[in-house]
Coordinates of C-alpha atoms (C1' of nucleotides) in Angstrom, one line a residue:
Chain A
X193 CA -20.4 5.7 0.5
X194 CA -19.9 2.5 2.7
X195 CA -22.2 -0.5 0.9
X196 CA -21.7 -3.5 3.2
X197 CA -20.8 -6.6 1.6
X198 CA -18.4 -5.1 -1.0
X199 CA -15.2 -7.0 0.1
X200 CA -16.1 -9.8 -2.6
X201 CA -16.9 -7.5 -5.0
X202 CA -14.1 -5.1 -4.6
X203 CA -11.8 -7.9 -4.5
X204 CA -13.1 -9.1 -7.7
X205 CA -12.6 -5.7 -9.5
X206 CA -8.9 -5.4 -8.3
X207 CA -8.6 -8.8 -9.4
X208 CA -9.6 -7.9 -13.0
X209 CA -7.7 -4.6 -12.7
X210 CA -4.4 -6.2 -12.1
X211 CA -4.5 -8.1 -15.3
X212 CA -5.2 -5.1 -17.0
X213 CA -2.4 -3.0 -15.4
X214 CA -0.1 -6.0 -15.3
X215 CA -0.2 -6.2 -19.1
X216 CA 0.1 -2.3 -19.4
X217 CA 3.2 -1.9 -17.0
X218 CA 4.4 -5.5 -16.7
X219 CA 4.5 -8.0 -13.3
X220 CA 7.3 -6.0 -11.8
X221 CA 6.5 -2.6 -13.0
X222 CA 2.8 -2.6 -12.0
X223 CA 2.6 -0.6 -9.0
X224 CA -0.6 -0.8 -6.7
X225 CA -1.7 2.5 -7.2
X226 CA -2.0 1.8 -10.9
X227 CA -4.1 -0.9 -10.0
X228 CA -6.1 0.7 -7.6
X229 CA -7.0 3.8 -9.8
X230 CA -8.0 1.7 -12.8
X231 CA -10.6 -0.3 -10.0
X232 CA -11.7 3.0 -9.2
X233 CA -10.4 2.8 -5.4
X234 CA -7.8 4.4 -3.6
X235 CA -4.2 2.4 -2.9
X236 CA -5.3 2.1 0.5
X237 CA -8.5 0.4 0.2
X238 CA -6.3 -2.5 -2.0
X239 CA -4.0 -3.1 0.6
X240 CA -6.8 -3.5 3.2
X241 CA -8.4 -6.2 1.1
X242 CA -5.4 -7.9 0.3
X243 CA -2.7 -7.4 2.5
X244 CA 0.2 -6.6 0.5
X245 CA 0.8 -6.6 -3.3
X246 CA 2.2 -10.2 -3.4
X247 CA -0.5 -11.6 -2.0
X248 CA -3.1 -9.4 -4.6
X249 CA -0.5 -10.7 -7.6
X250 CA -0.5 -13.8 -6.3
X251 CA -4.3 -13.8 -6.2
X252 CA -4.8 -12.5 -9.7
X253 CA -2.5 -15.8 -10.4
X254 CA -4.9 -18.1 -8.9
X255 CA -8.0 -16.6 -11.0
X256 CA -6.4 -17.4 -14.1
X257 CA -5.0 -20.9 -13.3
X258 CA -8.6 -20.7 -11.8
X259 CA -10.3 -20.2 -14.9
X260 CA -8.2 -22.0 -17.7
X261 CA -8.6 -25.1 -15.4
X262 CA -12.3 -24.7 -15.5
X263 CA -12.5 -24.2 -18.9
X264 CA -10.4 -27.0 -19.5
X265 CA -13.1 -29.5 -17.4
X266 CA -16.1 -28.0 -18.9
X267 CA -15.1 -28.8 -22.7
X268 CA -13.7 -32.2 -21.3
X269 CA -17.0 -32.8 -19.7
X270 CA -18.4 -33.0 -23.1
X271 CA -15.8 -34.8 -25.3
X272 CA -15.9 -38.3 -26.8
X273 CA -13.4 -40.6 -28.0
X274 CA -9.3 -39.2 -27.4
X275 CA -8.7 -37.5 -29.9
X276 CA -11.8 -35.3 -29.1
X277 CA -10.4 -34.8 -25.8
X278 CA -7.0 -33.3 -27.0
X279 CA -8.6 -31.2 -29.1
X280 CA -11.2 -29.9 -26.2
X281 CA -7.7 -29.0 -24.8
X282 CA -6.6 -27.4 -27.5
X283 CA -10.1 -25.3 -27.9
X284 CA -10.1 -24.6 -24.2
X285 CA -6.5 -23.0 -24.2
X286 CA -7.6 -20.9 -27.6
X287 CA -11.0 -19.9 -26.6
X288 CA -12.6 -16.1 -27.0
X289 CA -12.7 -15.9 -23.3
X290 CA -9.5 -16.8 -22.3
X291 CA -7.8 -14.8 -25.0
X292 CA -7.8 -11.5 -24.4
X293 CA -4.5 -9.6 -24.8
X294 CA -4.3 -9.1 -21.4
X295 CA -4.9 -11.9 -20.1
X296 CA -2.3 -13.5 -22.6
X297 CA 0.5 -11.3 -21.0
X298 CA -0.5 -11.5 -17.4
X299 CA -0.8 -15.1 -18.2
X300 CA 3.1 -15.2 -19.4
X301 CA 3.9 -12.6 -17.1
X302 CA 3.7 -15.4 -14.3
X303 CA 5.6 -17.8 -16.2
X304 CA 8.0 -15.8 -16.4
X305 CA 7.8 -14.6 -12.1
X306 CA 8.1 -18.5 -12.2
X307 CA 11.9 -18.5 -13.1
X308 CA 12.9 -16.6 -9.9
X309 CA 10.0 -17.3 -7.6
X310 CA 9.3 -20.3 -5.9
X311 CA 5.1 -19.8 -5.0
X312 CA 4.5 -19.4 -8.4
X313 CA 6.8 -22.0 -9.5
X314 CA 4.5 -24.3 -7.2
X315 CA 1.1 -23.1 -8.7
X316 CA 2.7 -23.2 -12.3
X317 CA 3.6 -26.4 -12.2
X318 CA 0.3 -28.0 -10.8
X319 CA -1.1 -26.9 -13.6
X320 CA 1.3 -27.7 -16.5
X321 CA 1.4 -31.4 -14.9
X322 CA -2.1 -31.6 -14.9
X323 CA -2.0 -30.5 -18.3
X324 CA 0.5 -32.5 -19.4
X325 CA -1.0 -35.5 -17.9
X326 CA -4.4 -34.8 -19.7
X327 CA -2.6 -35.2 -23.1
X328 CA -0.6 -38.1 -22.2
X329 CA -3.8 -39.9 -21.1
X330 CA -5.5 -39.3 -24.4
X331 CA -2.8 -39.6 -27.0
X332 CA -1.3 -43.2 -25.2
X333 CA -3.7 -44.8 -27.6
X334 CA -3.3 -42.7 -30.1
X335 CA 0.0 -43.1 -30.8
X336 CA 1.4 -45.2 -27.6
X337 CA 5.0 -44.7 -26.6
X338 CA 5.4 -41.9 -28.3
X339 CA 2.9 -40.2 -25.8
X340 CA 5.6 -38.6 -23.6
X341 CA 7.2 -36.5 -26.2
X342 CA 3.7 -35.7 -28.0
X343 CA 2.3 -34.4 -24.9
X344 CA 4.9 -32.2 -23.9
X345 CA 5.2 -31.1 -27.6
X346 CA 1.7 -29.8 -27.9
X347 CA 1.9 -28.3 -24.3
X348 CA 5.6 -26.6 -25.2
X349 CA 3.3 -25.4 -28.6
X350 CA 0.6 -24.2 -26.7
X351 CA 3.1 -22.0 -24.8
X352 CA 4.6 -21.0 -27.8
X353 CA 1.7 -19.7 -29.3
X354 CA 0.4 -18.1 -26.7
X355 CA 4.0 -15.8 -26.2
X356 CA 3.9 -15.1 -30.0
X357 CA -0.2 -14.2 -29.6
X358 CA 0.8 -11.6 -26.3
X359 CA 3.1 -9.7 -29.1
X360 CA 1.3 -7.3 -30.4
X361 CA 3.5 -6.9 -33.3
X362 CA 2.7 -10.3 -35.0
X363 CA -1.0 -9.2 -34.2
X364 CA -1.8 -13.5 -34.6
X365 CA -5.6 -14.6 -33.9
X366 CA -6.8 -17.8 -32.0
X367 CA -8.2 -19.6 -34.9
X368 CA -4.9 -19.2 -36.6
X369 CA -3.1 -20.7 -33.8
X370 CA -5.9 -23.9 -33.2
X371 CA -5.0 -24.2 -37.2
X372 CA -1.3 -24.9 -36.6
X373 CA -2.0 -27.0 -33.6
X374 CA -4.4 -29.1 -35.3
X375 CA -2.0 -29.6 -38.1
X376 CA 1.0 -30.5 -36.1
X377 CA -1.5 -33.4 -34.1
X378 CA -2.6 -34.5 -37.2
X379 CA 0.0 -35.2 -39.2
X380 CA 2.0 -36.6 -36.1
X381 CA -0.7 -39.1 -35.9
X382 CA -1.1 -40.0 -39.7
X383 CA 2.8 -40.6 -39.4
X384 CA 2.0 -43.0 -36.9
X385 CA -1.0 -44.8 -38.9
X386 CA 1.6 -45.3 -40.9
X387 CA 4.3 -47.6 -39.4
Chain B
X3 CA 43.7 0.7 -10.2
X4 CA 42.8 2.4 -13.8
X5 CA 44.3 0.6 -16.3
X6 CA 43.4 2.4 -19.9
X7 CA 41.1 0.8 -22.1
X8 CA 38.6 -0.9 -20.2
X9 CA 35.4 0.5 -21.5
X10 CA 34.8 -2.7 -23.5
X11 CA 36.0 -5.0 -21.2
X12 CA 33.5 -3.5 -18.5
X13 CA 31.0 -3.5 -21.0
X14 CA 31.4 -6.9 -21.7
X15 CA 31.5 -7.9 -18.0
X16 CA 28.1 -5.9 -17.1
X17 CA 26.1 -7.5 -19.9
X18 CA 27.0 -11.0 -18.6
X19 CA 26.5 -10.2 -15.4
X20 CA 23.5 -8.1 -16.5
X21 CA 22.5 -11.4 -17.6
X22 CA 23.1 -13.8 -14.6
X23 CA 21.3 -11.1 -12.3
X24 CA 17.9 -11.1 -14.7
X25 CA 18.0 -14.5 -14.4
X26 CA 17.8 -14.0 -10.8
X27 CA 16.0 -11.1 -9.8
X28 CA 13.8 -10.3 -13.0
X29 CA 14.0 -8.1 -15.8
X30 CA 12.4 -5.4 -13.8
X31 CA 13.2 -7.0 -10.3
X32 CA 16.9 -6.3 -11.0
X33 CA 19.1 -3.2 -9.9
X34 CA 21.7 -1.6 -10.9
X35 CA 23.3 -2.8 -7.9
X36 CA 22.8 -6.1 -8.4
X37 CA 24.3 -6.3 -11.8
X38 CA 27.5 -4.1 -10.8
X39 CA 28.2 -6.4 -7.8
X40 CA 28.1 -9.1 -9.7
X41 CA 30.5 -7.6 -12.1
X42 CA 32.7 -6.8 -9.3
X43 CA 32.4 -2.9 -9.6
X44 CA 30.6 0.5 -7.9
X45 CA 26.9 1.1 -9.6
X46 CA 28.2 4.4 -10.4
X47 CA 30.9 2.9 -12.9
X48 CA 27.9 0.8 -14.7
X49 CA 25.8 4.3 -15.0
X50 CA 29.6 5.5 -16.5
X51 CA 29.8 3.2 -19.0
X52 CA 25.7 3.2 -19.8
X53 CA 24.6 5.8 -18.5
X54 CA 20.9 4.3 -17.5
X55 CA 19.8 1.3 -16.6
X56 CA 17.6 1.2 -19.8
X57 CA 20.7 1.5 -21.9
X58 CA 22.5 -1.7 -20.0
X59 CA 19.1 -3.6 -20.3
X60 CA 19.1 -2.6 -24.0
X61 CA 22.5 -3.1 -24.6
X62 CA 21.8 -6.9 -23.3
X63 CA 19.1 -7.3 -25.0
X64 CA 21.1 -6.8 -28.2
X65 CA 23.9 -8.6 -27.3
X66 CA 21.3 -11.8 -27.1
X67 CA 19.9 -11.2 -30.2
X68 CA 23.6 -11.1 -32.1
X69 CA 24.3 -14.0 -30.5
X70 CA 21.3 -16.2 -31.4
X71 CA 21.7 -15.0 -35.2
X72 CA 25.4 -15.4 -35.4
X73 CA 24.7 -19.4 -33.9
X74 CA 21.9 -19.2 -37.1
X75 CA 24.1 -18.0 -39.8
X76 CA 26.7 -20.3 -38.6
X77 CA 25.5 -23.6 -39.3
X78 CA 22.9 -22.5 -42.0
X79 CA 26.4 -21.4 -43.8
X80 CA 27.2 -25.6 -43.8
X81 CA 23.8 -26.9 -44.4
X82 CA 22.8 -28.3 -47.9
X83 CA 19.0 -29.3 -48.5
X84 CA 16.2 -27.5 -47.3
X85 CA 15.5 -30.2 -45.0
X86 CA 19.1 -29.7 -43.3
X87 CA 18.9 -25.9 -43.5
X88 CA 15.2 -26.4 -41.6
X89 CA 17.6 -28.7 -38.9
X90 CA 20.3 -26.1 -38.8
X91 CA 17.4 -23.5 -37.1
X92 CA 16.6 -25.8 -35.0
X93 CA 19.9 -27.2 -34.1
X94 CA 20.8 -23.1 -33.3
X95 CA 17.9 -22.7 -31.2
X96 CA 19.0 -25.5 -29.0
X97 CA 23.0 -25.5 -29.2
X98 CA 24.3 -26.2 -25.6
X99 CA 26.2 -22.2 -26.0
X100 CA 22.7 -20.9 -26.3
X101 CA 21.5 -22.8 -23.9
X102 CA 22.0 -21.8 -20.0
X103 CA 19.0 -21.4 -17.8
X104 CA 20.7 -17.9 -17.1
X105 CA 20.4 -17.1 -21.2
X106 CA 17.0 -18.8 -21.4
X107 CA 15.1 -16.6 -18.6
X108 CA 16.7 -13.2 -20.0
X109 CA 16.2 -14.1 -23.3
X110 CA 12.5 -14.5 -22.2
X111 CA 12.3 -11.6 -20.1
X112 CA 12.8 -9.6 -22.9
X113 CA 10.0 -10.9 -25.2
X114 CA 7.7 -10.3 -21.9
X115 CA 9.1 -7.2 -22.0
X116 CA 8.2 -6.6 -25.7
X117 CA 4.8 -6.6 -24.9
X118 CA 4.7 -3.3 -23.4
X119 CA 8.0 -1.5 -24.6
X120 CA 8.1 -0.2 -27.9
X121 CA 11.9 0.0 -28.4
X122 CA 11.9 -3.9 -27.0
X123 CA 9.0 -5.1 -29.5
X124 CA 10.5 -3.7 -32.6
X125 CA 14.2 -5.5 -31.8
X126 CA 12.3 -8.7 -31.0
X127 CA 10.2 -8.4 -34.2
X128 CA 12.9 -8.0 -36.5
X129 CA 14.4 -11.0 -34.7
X130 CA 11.6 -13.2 -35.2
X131 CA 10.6 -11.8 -38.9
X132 CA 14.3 -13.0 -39.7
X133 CA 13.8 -16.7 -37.9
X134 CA 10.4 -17.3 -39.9
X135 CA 11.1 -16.0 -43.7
X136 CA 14.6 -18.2 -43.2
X137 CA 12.3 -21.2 -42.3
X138 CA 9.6 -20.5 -45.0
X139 CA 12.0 -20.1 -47.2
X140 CA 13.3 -23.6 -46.8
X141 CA 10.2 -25.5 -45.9
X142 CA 8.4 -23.9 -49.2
X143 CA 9.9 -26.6 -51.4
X144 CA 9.0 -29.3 -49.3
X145 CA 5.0 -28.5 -48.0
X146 CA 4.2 -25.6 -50.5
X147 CA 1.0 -23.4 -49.7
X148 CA 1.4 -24.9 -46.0
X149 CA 5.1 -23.1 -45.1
X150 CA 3.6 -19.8 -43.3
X151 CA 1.6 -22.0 -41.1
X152 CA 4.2 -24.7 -40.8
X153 CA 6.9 -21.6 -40.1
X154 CA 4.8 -20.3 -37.5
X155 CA 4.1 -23.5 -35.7
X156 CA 8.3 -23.8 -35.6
X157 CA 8.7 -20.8 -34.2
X158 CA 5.7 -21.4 -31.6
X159 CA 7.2 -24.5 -30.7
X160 CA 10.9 -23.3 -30.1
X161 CA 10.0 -20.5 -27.9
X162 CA 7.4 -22.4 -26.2
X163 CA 10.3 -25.2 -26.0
X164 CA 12.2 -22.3 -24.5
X165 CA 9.7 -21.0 -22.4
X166 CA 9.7 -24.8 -20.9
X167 CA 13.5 -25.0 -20.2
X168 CA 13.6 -22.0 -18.6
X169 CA 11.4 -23.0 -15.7
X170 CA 13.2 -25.5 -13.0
X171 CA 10.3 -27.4 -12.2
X172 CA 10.3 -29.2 -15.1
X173 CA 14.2 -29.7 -15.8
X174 CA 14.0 -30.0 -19.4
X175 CA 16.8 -30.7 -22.0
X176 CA 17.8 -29.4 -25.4
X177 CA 18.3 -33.0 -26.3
X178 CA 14.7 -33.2 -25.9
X179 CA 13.3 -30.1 -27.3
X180 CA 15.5 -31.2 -30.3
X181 CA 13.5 -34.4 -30.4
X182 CA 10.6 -33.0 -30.0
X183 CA 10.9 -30.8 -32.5
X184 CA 12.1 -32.9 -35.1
X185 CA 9.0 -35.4 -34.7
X186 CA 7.3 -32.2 -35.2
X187 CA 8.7 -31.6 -38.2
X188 CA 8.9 -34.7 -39.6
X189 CA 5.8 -36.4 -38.9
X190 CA 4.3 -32.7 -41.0
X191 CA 6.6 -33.6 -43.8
X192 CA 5.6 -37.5 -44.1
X193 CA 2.2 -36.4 -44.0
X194 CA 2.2 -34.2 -46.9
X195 CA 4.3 -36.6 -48.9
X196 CA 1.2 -38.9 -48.7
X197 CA -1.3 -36.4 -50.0
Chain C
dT183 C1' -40.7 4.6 15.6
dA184 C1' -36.8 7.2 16.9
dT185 C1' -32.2 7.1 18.8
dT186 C1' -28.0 5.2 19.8
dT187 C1' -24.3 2.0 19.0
dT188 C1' -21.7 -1.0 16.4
dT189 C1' -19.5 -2.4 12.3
dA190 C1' -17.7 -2.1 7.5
dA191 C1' -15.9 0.8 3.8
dT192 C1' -13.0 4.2 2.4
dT193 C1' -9.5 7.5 2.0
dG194 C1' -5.7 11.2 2.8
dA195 C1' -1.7 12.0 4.9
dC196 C1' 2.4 10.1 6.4
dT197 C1' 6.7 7.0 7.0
dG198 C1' 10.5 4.7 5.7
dC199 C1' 13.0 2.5 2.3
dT200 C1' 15.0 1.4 -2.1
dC201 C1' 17.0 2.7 -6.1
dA202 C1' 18.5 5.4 -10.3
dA203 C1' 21.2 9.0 -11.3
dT204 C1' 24.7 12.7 -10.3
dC205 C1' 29.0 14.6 -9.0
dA206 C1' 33.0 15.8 -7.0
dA207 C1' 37.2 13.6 -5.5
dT208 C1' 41.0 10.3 -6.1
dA209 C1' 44.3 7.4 -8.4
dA210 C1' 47.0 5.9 -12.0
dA211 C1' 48.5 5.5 -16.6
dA212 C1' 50.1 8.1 -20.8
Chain D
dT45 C1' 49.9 17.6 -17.4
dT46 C1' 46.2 15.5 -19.4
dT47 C1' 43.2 11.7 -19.8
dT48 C1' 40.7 7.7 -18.2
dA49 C1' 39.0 4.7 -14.6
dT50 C1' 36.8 4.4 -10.4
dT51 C1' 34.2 5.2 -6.3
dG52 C1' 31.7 7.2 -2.0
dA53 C1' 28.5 10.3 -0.8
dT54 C1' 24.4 12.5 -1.9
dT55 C1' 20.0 13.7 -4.0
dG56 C1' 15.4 13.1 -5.3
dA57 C1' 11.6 10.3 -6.9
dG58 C1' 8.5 6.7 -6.4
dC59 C1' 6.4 3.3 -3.9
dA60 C1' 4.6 -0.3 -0.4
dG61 C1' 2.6 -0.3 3.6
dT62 C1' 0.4 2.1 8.0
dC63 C1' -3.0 4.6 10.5
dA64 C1' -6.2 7.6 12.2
dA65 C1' -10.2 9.9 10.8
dT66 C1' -14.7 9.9 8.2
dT67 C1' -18.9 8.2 6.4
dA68 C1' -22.9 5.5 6.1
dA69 C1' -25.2 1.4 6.6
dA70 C1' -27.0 -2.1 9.9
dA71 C1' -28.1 -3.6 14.4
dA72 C1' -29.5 -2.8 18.9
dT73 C1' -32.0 -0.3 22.2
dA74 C1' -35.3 2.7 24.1

DNA sequence: TATTTTTAATTGACTGCTCAATCAATAAAA
DNA sequence: TTTTATTGATTGAGCAGTCAATTAAAAATA
């Protein structure tokens, strides 16, 4: 049943698969034939479009820090004074679309990959230091030298919530977790207004 | 060489090196091999004293979790005030004995792992259920109504503090997550004395 | 338009390797 | 002599990666 043209297509649906099959089975225990069958395709056809299984894991990395990035921009795009920014940061990282279970897990799933392996330590890191540096830029005049440590506090919180939101035995929702968040920058920055 | 009585003395030497191997290789990225070598003896005497890999993985799993509560009870034993009882958590979570990249990754492997193995989750949950009714419990008398929330963005924060020091990129310290998290909870606790 | 040729998509069968698990054999202590 | 510790050799399963064969669409040619 060749189509032409499917190579962006198929690659897109393995893509999605993985993060399904990656949160069933876990990074290391995913194998590519269970990615494969829940794409609909045969083992063979994902190796011909990707290579080898690193480079379609390493691919389904990219899409996420892919799409959290652009989320990120988007709800900048549109933000006001600082501490609208931070919390367009905040929104973007509990949105509806980026909170799937699955996408959770794969998500920590790489952080974890990170630990041990280099590549994905490289990507990881981009990303966290662009976060990081997001949150700095908007809370220096918020609270000024404090920035640092409130930066990497919401970003370590972020994290945090996101491991405890992949457990499916706390079962916690994303407005719950943008409630605690908003209450730990809030009452950090009151303390401030007040000395 | 048998000298008699070494079953717990083995046992003891595979979960460390269980330990320092995961931190390597991976929760699921790790062999049998791997973690007998390390422990200076034949994969078959680790199956001996196991008898599956699941069990050793298990086995270190638990060892983690008595460790991290024993650290707890420990110093909440000496603590007087809420407020110091709140630090004493803290404090546990970021002791230098707790505190090796090597301890940080497994302990995190094993939450990942939670995510898609029953027997893992339910361990981890009773863990964490533990962690937060000792912190609500303390921080009741000094936010009220707000302790779930406030409990739950402590716990958020120390694993995501975790989750942080466990990747080398970003070369964290326990000094810091301490700091960190006590601006967290003190700049919380000065603004609810306010209102 | 009809026919042939080229190109892309797709898979089943196969290979080789790694690894968990088993077991029989050996060695030393009690 | 019994019990415990220990390992080398082996088995069997599962999996990544390869490849040749098949199908159909598209392009080229008559």
């Amino acid at each position: 049943m060749p189509k032409r043209g499917m190579q962006p297509i198929r690659q897109r649906e393995l893509i999605l698969a993985a993060v399904e099959a990656i949160h069933e089975r876990g990074l290391n225990g995913v194998t590519m034939g269970d990615i494969a069958k829940r794409a609909g395709v045969s083992p063979a056809l994902a190796h011909h479009y990707f290579g080898s299984k690193d480079e379609l894991l390493s691919a389904t990395m990219r899409h996420l820090l892919g799409e959290f990035a652009l989320a990120a921009r988007r709800r900048l795009a549109v933000a006001g004074d600082p501490r609208a920014r931070v919390d367009a940061i905040l929104e973007a990282s509990f949105a509806p679309d980026q909170f799937s279970p699955a996408l959770i897990s794969t998500w920590l799933a790489f952080y974890m990959q990170s630990v041990h392996d280099k590549a994905a330590a490289r990507l990881l890191a981009i990303y966290l230091k662009r976060l990081e540096a997001n949150l700095r830029h908007d809370l220096r005049p918020l609270v000024g030298d404090g920035a640092v440590a409130f930066a990497r506090g919401i970003a370590a919180m972020i994290d945090g919530l996101w491991l405890h939101a992949a457990l499916p035995t706390l079962h916690r929702s994303p407005d719950e977790a943008l409630g605690i968040l908003r209450d730990y920058v809030d009452g950090r920055l009151a303390a401030v207004a007040l000395s």
